XYZ file of C-alpha atoms in Angstrom:
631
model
C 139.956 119.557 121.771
C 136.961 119.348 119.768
C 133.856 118.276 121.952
C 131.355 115.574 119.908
C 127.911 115.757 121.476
C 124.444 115.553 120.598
C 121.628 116.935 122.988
C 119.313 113.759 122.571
C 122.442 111.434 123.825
C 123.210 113.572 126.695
C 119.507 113.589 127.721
C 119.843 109.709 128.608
C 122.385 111.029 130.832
C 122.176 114.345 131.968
C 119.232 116.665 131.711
C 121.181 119.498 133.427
C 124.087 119.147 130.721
C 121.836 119.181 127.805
C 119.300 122.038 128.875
C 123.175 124.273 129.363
C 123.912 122.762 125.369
C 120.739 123.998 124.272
C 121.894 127.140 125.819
C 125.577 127.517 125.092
C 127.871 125.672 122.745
C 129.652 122.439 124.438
C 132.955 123.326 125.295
C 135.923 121.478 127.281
C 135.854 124.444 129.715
C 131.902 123.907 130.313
C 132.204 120.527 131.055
C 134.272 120.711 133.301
C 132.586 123.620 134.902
C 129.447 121.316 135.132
C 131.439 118.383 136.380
C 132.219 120.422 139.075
C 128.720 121.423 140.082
C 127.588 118.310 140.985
C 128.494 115.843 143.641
C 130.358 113.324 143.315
C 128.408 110.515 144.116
C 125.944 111.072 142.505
C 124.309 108.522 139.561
C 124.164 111.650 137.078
C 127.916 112.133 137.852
C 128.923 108.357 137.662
C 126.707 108.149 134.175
C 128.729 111.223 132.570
C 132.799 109.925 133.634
C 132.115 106.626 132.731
C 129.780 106.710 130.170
C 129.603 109.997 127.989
C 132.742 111.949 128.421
C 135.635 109.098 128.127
C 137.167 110.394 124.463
C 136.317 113.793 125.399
C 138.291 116.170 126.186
C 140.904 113.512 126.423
C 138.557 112.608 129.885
C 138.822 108.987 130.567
C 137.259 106.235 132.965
C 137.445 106.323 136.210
C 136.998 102.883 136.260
C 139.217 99.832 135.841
C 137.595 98.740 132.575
C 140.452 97.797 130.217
C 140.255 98.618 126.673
C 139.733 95.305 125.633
C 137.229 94.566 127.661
C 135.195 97.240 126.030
C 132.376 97.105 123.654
C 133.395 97.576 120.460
C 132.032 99.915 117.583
C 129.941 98.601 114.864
C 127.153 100.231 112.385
C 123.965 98.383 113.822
C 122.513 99.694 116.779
C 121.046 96.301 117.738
C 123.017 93.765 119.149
C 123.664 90.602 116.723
C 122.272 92.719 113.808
C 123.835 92.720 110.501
C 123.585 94.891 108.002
C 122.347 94.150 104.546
C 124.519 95.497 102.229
C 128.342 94.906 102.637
C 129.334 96.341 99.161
C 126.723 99.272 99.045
C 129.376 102.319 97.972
C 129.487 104.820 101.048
C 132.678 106.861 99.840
C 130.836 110.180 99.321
C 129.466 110.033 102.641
C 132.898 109.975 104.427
C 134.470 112.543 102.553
C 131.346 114.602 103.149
C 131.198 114.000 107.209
C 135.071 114.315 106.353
C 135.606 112.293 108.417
C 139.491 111.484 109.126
C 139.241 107.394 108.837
C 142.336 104.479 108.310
C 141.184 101.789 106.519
C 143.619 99.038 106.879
C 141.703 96.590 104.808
C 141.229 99.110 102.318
C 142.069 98.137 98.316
C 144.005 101.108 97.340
C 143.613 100.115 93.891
C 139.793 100.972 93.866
C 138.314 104.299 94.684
C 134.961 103.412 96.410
C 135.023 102.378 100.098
C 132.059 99.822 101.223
C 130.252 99.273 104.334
C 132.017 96.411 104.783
C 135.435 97.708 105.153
C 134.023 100.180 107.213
C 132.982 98.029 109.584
C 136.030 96.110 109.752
C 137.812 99.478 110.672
C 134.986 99.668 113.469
C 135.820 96.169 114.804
C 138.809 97.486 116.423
C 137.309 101.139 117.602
C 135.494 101.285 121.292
C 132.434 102.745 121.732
C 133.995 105.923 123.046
C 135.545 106.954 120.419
C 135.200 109.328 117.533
C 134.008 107.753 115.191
C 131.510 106.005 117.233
C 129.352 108.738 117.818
C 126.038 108.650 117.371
C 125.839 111.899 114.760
C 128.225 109.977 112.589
C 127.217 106.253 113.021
C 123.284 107.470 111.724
C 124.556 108.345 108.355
C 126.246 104.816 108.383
C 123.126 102.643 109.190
C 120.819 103.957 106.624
C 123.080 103.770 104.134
C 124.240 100.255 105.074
C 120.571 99.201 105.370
C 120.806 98.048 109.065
C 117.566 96.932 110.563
C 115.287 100.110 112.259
C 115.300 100.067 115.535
C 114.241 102.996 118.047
C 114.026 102.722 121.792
C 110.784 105.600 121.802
C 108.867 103.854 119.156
C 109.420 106.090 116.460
C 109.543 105.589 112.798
C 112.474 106.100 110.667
C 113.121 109.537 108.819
C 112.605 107.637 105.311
C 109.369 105.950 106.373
C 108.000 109.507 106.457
C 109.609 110.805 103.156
C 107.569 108.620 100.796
C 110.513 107.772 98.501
C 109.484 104.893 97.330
C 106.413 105.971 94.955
C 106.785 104.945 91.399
C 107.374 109.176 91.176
C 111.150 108.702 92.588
C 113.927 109.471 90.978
C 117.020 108.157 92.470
C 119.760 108.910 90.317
C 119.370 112.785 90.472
C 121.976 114.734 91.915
C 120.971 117.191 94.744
C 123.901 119.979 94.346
C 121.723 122.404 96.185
C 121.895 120.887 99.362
C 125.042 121.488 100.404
C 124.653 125.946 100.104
C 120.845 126.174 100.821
C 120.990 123.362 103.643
C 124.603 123.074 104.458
C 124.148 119.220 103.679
C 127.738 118.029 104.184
C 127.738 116.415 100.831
C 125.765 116.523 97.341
C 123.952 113.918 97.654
C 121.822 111.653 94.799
C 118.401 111.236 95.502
C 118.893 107.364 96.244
C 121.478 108.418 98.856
C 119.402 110.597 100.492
C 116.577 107.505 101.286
C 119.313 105.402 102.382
C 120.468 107.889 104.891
C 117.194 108.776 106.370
C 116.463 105.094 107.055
C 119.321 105.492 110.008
C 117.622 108.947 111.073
C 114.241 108.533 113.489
C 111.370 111.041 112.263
C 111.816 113.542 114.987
C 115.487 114.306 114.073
C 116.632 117.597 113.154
C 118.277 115.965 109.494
C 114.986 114.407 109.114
C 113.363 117.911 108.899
C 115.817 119.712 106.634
C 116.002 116.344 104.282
C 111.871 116.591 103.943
C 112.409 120.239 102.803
C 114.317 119.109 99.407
C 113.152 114.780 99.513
C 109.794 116.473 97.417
C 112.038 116.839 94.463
C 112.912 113.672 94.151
C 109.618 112.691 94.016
C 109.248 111.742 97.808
C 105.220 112.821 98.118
C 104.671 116.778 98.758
C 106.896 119.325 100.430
C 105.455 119.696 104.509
C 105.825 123.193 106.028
C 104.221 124.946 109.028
C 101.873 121.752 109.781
C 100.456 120.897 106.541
C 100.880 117.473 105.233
C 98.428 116.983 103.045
C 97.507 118.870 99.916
C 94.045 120.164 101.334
C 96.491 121.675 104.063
C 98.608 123.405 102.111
C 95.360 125.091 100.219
C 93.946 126.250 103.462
C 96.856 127.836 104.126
C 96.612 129.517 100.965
C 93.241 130.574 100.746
C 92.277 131.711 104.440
C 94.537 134.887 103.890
C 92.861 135.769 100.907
C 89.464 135.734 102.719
C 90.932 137.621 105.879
C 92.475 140.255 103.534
C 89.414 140.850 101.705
C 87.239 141.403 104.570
C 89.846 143.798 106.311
C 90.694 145.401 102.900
C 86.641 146.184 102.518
C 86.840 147.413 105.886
C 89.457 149.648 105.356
C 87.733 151.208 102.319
C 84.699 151.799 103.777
C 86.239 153.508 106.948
C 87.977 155.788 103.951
C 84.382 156.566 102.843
C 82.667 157.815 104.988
C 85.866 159.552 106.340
C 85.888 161.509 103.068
C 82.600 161.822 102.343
C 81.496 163.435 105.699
C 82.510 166.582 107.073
C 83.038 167.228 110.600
C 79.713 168.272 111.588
C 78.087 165.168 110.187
C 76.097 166.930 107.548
C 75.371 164.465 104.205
C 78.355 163.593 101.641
C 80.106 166.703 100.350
C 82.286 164.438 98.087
C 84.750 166.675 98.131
C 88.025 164.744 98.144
C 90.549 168.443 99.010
C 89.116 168.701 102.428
C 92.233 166.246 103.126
C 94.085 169.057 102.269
C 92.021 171.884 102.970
C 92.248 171.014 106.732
C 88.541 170.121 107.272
C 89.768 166.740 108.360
C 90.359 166.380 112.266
C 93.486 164.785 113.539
C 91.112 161.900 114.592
C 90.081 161.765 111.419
C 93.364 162.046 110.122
C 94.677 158.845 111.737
C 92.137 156.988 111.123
C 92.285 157.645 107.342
C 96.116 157.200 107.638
C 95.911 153.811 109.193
C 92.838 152.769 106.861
C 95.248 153.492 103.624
C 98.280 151.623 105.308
C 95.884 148.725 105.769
C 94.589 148.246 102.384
C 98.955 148.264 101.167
C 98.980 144.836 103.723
C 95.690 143.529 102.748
C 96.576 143.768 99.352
C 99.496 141.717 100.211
C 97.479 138.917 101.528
C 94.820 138.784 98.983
C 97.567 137.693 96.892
C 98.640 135.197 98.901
C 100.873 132.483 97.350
C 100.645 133.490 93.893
C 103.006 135.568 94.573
C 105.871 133.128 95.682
C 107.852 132.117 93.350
C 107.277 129.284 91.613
C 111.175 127.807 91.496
C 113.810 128.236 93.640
C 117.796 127.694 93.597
C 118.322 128.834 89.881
C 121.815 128.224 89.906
C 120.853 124.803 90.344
C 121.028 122.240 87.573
C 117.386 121.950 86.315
C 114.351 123.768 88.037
C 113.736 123.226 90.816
C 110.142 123.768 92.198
C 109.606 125.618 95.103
C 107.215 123.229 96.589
C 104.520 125.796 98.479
C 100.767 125.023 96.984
C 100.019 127.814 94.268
C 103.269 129.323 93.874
C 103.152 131.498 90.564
C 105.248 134.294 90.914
C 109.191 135.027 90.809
C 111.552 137.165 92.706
C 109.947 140.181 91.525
C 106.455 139.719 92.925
C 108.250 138.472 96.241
C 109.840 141.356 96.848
C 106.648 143.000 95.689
C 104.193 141.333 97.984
C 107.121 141.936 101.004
C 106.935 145.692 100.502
C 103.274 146.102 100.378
C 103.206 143.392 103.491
C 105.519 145.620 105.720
C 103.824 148.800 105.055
C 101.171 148.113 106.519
C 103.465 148.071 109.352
C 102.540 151.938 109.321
C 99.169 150.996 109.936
C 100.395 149.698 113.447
C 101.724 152.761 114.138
C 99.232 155.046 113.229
C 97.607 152.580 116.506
C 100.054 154.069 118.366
C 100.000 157.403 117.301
C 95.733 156.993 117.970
C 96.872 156.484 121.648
C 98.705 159.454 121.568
C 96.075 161.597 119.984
C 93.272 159.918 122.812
C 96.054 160.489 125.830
C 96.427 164.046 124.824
C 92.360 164.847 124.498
C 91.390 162.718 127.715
C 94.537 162.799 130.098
C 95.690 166.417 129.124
C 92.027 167.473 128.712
C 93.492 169.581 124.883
C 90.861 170.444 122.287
C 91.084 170.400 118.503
C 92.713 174.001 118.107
C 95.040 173.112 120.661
C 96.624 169.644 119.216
C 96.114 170.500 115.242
C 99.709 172.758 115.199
C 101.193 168.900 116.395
C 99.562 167.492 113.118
C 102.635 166.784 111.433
C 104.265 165.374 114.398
C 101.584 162.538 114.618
C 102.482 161.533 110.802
C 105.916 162.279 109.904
C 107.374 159.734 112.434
C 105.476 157.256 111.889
C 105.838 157.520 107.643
C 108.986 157.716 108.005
C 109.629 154.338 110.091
C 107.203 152.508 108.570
C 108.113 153.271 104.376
C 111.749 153.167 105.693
C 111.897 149.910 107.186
C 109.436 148.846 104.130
C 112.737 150.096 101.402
C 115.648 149.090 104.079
C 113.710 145.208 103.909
C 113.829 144.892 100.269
C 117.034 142.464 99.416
C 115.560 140.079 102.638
C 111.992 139.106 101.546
C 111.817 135.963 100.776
C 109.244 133.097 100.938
C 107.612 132.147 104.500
C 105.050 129.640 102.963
C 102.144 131.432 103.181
C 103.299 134.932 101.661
C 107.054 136.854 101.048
C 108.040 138.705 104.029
C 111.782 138.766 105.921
C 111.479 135.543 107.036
C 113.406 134.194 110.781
C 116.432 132.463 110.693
C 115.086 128.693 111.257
C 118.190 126.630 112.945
C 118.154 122.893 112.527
C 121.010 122.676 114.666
C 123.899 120.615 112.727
C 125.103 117.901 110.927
C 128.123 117.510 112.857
C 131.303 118.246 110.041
C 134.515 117.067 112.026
C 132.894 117.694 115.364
C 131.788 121.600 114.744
C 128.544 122.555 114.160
C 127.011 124.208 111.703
C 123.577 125.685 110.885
C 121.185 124.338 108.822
C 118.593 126.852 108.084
C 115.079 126.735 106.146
C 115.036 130.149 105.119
C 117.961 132.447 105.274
C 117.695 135.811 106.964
C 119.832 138.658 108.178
C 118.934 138.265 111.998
C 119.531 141.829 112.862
C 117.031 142.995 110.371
C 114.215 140.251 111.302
C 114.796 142.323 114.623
C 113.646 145.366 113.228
C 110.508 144.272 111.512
C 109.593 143.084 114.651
C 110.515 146.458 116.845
C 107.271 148.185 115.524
C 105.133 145.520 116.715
C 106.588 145.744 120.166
C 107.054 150.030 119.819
C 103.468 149.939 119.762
C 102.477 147.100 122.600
C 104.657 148.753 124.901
C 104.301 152.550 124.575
C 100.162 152.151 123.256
C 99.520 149.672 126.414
C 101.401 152.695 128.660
C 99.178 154.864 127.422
C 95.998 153.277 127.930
C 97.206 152.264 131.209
C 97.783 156.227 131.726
C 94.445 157.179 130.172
C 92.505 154.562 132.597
C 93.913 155.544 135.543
C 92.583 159.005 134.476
C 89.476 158.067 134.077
C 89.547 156.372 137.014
C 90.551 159.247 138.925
C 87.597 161.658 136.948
C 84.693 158.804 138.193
C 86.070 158.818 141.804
C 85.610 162.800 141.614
C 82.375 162.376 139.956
C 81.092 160.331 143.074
C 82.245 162.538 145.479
C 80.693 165.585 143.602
C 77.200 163.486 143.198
C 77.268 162.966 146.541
C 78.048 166.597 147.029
C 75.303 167.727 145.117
C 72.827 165.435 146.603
C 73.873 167.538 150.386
C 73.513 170.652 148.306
C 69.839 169.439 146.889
C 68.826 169.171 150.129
C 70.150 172.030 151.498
C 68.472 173.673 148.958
C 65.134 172.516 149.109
C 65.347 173.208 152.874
C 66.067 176.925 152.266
C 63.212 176.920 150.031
C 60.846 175.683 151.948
C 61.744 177.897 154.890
C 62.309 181.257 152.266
C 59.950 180.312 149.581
C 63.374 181.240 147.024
C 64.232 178.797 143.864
C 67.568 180.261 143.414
C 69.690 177.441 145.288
C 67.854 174.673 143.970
C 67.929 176.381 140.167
C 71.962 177.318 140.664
C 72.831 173.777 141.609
C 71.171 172.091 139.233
C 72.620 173.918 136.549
C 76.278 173.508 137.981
C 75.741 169.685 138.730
C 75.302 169.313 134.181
C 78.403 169.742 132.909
C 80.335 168.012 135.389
C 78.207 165.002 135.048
C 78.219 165.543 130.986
C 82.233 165.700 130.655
C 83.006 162.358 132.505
C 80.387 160.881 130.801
C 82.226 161.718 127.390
C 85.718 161.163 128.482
C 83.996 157.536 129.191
C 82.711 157.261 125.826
C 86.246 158.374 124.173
C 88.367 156.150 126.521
C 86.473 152.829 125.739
C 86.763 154.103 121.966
C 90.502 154.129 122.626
C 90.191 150.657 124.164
C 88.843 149.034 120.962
C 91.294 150.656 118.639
C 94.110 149.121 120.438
C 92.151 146.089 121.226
C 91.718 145.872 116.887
C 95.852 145.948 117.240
C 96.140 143.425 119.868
C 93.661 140.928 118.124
C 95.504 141.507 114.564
C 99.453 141.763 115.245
C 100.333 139.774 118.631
C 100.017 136.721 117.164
C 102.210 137.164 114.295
C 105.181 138.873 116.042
C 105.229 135.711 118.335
C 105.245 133.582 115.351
C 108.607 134.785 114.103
C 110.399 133.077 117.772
C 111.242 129.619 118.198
C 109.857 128.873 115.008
C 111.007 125.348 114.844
C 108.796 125.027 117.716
C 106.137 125.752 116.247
C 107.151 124.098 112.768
C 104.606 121.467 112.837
C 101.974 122.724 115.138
C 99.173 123.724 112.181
C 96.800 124.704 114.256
C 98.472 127.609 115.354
C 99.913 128.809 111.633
C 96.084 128.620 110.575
C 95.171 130.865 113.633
C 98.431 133.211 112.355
C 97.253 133.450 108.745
C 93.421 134.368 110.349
C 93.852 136.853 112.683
C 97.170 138.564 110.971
C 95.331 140.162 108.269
C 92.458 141.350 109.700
C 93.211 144.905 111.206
C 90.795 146.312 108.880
C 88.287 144.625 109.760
C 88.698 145.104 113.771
C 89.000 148.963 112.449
C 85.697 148.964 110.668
C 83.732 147.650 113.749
C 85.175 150.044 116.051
C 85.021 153.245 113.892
C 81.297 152.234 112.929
C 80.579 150.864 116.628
C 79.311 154.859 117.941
C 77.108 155.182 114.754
C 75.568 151.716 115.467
C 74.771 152.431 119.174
C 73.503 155.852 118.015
C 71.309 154.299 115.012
C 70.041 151.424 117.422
C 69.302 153.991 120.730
C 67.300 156.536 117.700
C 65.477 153.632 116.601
C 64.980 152.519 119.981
C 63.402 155.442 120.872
C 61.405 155.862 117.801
C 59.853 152.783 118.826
C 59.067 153.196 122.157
C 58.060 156.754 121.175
C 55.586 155.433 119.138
C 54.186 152.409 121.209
C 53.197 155.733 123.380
C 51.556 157.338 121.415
C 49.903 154.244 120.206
C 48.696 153.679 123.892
C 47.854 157.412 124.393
C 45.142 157.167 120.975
C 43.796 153.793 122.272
C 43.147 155.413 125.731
C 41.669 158.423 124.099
C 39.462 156.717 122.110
C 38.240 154.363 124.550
C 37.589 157.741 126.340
C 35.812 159.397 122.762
C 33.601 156.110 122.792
C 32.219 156.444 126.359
C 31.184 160.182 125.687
C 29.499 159.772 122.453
C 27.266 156.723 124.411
C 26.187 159.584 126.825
C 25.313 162.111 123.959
C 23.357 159.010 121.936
C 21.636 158.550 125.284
C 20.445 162.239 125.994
C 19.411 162.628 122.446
C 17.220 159.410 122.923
C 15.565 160.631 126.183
C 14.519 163.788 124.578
C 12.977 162.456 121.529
C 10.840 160.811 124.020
C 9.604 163.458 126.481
C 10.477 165.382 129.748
C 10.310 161.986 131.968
C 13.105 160.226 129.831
C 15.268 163.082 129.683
C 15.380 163.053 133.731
C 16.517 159.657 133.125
C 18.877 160.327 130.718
C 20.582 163.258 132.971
C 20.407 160.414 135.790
C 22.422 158.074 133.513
C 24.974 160.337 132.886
C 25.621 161.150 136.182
C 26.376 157.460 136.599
C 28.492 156.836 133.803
C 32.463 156.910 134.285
C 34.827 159.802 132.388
């Protein structure tokens, strides 16, 4: 038997029974399950028998309540309210819900079916039953025009939808709805308003009905927090900015890349040492990731004009697609999706940098000895990311702020002769939204085990570099000891010598490690954020806060790239000048001491030359001057 639910009447109930709904779908076999984990004395358990489960599962009362002594059905929630319109046509509406109803006062001379007969037939239902459910009944009262009434304080569903601006159109006909929405019936726009006046403005209907209201004219289409027009153009533009800024990051990584050679010597220009082998492996990478980059920031530059700019086109009529400077059409979707997950591969080549840095710090392998594994660093990684990019390319579709495979976005259901049924935003294949997420996670997992590997390392090599200090300061000693007693410089000279290297190589397995760090970090700033974004999405539908810090931080790899790949050449411009400066404020002390010392010398010459001009008894004088006079 068919169980009739919804989560937000079970809460008043049951929180227990409506957190295992949200979980698994209600069954006969589940409630009773959950019946029999709880006591029987309980409230919660007296609160489900007699109130929620009598005409489910053919459960009744437990209590001696006769039928008529019930409260019967009717379409107002408030007691001693009436609605307003008794002869308002609601035909469509049943056969939609398809909903199995007798009228016995029913003309079957006329076709339509009014609110008033329908609430005669409701007169003689209880509250338990069928028809009397709440998921039904909500349809009834907005299109009935029963007074609003919520117990929370919230608005109605067509308070929010801005219908009634001298823009509506109520007689169009909304075929549409019932593929892309799985609206149980094609509604006209004027029977959309009247439903959403029984809906409250948190309810899952109320969300998919403002996602296709905008077409009637009801104000702007919402999405991913953004009510306003002003919104919707931030959401727009702030990509384009990101992507720029990574995208001239990216480029000028590529630059100097190819315009250096390994030694550091000026520009050779020479664009075949790519191929000649004159890059390194590091550099390699690096370029690899850098070019992957630009095919994402690309993407994001472009932003919404890319979208297309209608949507259903088997619909009668276009219909607009409602997303603030849509342009485009399926083709530059599908387009802007591509380029978007390719630079996927840039998120590899992170993890393939962790690789590369794990096998020259942990394994302690030079140049020579990792170049014959070139290939190995690249091939997997093209090969996943451009594959995933072609496999993806009959999913992208529009996610509001670019094309990419988009999550499947469940609005729960609208409750078709008790089964329910999914109402989703966007369509997607699920499985593949898996995969264009699997990279993303690849990389957090295996990069983070090898930096965690790599640390540890390095933790080990500063622990031996203590121990080896300490050594050296015993040997020192020793040394100096020996000397003193033998007069002989070779200890002291030997260790000295043997204490460099040492000291030098944990010093630059240092420098390389926290290198590492930031090129993951770059990944971990940029990607994170976004692979999170594509769970519980309906979560996070209205929270705009947290889409603008998405469409920020998602595009701006390159950018995190530049800083770190520039970041040694910084330190080593600003230490140069550095000591430049303090170089020179030396030698700008060392002249003013040496000519404060040039000035007291030529006053003892201008003296002596003074005491001879004037005889033998000055120039004792003088002599005795200068003998008094400082150096």
């Amino acid at each position: 038997m068919s169980v009739v639910l919804e989560e937000e009447d079970v809460k008043e109930y049951s929180l227990g029974l409506a957190r295992l709904m949200k979980q698994f779908t209600p069954t006969c076999q589940m409630l009773q399950a959950y019946l029999n984990s709880i006591e029987a004395e309980t409230e919660e358990c007296s609160n489900l028998v007699n109130d929620l489960l009598p005409g489910q599962c053919g459960c009744g009362s437990n209590s001696t309540t006769s039928l008529g002594d019930l409260e019967l059905c009717q379409i107002c929630e408030g007691e001693g309210d009436v609605f307003r319109a008794p002869e308002r046509d609601i035909t469509a509406v049943i056969e939609g819900l398809g909903l199995d109803i007798v009228f016995p006062s029913h003309n079957t001379s006329k076709d339509n079916i009014t609110c008033g007969e329908l609430q005669d037939t409701l007169s003689n239902q209880p509250e338990r039953s069928l028809i009397c459910q709440r998921r039904f009944l909500s349809f009834f009262r907005g299109m009935c025009d029963c007074p609003w009434k919520d117990k929370k304080g919230r608005r109605s569903c067509a308070e929010t939808l801005n219908c009634d601006s001298a823009a509506f159109t109520p007689d169009r006909k909304l075929d549409f709805v019932v593929e892309e929405f799985q609206y149980p019936f094609a509604p006209t726009c004027q029977e959309i308003a009247w439903v959403m006046e029984g809906f409250d403005e948190e309810a899952n209907s109320c969300l998919a009905a403002s996602q296709f209201a905008f077409v009637c004219g009801c104000g702007i289409r919402p999405y991913l927090g953004a009510t306003t027009t002003t919104e919707q153009a931030v959401l727009a533009w702030v990509p384009r900015v990101s992507g720029l800024l990574s995208a001239i990051g990216s480029i000028l990584i590529i630059r100097d890349v190819l315009f250096r050679t390994r030694t550091g010597r000026s520009a050779n220009r020479n664009y075949g040492s790519i191929f000649n082998g004159d890059l390194t492996i590091l550099q390699q990478l690096v370029v690899g990731m850098s070019v992957f980059d630009l095919c994402s920031s690309g993407a994001n530059i472009v932003s919404t004009l890319a979208i297309p700019r209608y949507q259903y086109f088997d619909a009668p009529g276009a219909i607009p697609t409602g997303v603030y400077g849509a342009m485009g059409n399926d083709g530059t979707c599908t387009a802007q999706g591509f380029f978007l997950q390719l630079g996927y591969t840039s998120a590899l080549y992170n993890l393939a940098l962790t690789v590369y840095y794990f096998m020259v710090i942990k394994k302690g392998m030079r140049e020579s000895q990792i170049r014959p594994y070139r290939f190995w660093f690249h091939l997997p990684v093209l090969l996943m990311g451009i594959g995933l990019a072609f496999a993806a390319i009959p999913y992208y579709e529009n996610i509001f702020f670019v094309c990419h495979v988009p999550p499947a976005v469940n609005l729960g259901g609208w409750g078709v002769n008790g089964e329910e049924q999914s109402i989703t935003i966007a369509s997607s294949n699920n499985l593949l939204t898996i995969f264009t997420v699997v990279p993303i996670a690849m990389v957090f997992v295996l990069g983070s085990a090898n930096m965690i590997m790599i640390f540890l390392h390095v933790q080990k090599q500063d622990r031996t570099a203590d121990k080896w200090r300490m050594g050296n300061r015993l040997a020192n000693n020793s040394a100096e000891i020996s000397e003193s007693h033998s007069g002989s410089k070779f200890f002291s000279g030997w260790w000295k010598k043997a204490r460099v290297p040492k000291e030098r190589t944990n010093q630059i397995s240092r420098e390389v490690w926290w290198q590492a760090v930031f090129y993951m970090g770059s990944f971990l700033l940029t990607w994170p954020i976004y692979f999170f974004a594509n769970f519980n999405v309906l979560e996070k539908w209205d929270n705009y806060a947290f889409w603008v810090a998405c469409i920020i931080l998602f595009p701006l790899q390159g950018f995190w790239n530049c800083l770190v790949y520039f970041r040694p050449q910084l330190f080593r411009y600003f230490r140069k000048r550095n000591q430049q400066q303090q170089s020179q404020t030396e030698s700008e002390q060392n002249s003013r001491k040496s000519s404060q010392s040039g000035n007291g010398t030529s006053n003892v010459g201008a003296t002596t030359v003074s005491a001879e001009e004037n005889g033998g008894g000055a120039k004792l004088e003088s002599i005795k001057e200068s003998n008094d006079s400082p150096n």
